[in-house]
mmCIF file of C-alpha atoms in Angstrom:
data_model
loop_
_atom_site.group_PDB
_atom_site.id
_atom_site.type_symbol
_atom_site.label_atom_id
_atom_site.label_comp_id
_atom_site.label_asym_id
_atom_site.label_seq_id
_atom_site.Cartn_x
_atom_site.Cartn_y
_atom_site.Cartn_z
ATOM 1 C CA UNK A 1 -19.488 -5.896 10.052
ATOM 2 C CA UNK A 2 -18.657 -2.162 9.268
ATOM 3 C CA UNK A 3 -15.258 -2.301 10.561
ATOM 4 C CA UNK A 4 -14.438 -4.671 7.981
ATOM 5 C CA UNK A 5 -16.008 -2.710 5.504
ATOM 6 C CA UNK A 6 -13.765 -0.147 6.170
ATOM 7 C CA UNK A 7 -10.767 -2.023 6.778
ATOM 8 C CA UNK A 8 -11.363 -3.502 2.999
ATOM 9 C CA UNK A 9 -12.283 -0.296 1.483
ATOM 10 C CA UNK A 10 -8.491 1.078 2.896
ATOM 11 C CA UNK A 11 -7.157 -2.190 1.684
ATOM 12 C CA UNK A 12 -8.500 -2.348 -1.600
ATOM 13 C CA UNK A 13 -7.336 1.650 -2.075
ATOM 14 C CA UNK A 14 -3.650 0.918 -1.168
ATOM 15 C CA UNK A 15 -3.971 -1.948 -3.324
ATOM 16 C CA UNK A 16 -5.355 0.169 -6.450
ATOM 17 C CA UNK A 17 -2.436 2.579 -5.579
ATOM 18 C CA UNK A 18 0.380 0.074 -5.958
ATOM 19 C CA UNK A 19 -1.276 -1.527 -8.857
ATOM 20 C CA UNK A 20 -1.463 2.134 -10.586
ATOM 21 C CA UNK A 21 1.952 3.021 -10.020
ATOM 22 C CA UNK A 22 3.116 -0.223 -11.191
ATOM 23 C CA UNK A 23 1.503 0.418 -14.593
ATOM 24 C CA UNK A 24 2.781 3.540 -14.656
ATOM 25 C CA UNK A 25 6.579 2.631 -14.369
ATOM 26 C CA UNK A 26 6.405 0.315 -17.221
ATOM 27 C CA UNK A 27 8.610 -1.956 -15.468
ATOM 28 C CA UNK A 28 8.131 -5.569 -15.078
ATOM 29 C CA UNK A 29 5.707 -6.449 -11.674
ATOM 30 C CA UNK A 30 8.205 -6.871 -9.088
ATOM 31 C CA UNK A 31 6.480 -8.707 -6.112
ATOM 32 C CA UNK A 32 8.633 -7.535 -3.355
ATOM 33 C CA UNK A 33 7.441 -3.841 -4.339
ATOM 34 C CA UNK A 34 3.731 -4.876 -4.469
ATOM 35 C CA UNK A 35 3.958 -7.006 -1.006
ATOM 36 C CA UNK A 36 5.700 -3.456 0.736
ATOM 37 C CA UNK A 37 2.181 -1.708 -1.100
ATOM 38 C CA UNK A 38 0.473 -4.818 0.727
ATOM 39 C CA UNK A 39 2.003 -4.663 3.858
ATOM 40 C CA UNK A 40 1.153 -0.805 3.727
ATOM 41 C CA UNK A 41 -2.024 -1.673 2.921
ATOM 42 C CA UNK A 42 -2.707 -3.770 6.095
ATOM 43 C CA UNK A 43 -1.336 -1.331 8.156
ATOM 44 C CA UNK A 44 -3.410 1.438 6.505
ATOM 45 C CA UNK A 45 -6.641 -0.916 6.803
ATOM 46 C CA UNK A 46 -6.205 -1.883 10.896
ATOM 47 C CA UNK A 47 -6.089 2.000 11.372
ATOM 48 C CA UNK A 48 -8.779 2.892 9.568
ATOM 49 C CA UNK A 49 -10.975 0.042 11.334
ATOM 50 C CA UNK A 50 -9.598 0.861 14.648
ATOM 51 C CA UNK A 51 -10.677 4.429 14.031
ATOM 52 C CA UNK A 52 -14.310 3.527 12.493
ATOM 53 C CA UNK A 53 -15.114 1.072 15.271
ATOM 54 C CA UNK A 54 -16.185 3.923 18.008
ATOM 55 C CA UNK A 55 -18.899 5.296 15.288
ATOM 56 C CA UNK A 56 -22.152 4.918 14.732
ATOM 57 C CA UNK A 57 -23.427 3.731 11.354
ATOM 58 C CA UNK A 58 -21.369 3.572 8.229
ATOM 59 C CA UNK A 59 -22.295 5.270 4.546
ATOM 60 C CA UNK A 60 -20.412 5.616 1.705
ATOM 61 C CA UNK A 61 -18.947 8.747 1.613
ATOM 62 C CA UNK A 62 -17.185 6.632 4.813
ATOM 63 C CA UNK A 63 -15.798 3.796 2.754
ATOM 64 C CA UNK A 64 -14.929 6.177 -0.094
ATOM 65 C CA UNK A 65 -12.831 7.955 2.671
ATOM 66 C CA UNK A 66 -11.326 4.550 4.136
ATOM 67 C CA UNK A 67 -10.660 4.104 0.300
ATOM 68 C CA UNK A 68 -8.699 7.118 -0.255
ATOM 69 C CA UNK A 69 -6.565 6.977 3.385
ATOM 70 C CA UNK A 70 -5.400 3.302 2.101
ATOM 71 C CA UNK A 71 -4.420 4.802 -1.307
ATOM 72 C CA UNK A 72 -2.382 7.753 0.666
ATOM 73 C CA UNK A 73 -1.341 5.852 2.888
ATOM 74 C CA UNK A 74 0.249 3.290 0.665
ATOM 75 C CA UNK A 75 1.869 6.348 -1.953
ATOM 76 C CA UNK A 76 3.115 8.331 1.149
ATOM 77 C CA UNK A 77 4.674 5.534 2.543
ATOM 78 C CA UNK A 78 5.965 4.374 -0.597
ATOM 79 C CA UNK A 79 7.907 7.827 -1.542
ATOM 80 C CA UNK A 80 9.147 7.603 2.116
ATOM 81 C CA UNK A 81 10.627 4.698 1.970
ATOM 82 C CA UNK A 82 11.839 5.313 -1.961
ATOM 83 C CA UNK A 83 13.664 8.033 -0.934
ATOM 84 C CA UNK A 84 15.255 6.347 1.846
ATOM 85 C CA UNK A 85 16.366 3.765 -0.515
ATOM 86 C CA UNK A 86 14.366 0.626 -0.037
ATOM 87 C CA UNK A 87 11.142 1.251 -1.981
ATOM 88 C CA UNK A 88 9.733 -2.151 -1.008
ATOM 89 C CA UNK A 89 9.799 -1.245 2.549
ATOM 90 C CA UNK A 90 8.987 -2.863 5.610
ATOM 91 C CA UNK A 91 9.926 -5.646 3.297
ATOM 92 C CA UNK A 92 14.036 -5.891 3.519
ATOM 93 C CA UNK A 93 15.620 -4.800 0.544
ATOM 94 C CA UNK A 94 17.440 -7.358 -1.352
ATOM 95 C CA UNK A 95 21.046 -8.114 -1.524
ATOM 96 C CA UNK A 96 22.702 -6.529 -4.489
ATOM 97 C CA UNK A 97 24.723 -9.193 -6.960
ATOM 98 C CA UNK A 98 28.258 -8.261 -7.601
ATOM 99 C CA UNK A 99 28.739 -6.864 -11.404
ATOM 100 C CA UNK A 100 31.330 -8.855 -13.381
ATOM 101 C CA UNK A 101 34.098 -6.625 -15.017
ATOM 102 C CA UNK A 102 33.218 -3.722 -13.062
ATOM 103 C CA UNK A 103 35.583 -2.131 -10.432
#
C-alpha cells in the first residue's frame, strides 16, 4: 500500500507541474501538452514506486519527496523535449496545416 502512495504522490506532483505551467502561459489548455505532462507523470510515478518498494516504512517527508521527483521530473522532461521541438512529447507532435497566401 506504500508503493502506491508514492507512486500517487509523484503523480499528483507532475500533475501540479503541468497544471502550473499551463496557467502560467496564459494560453488556452491544450490537451496534447497536458497528456505529454501525464505520460511524464506515469513514468515519473513507476520509478519512484519501483525505488520505494525495497524500503521499510513510509513517512511524509517520503511522499513529499515522491511529490517533488514527479514535479521535476515532469518540468525537466518538458524543457527537454520543448527544446527539441515537440513540447508534448512522448506524445507525437501534430501535423502542421498549410498557411493560405503564404509562400
Amino acid at each position: 500500500m506504500n508503493t502506491l502512495y508514492i507512486a500517487l504522490a509523484a503523480l499528483l506532483g507532475g500533475i501540479v507541474a503541468a497544471l502550473l505551467g499551463w496557467l502560467e502561459s496564459g494560453e488556452p489548455f491544450n490537451l496534447r501538452k497536458f497528456g505529454g505532462s501525464l505520460i511524464r507523470s506515469l513514468i515519473a510515478a513507476a520509478i519512484f514506486a519501483a525505488g520505494y518498494q525495497l524500503s521499510g516504512s513510509i513517512g511524509i517527508i517520503d511522499l513529499f519527496y515522491a511529490f517533488l521527483g514527479g514535479a521535476g521530473v515532469d518540468v525537466i522532461g518538458n524543457r527537454i523535449s520543448g527544446s527539441l521541438g515537440n513540447g508534448s512529447f512522448p506524445l507525437t507532435k501534430p501535423p502542421e496545416t498549410p498557411r493560405e497566401g503564404g509562400s
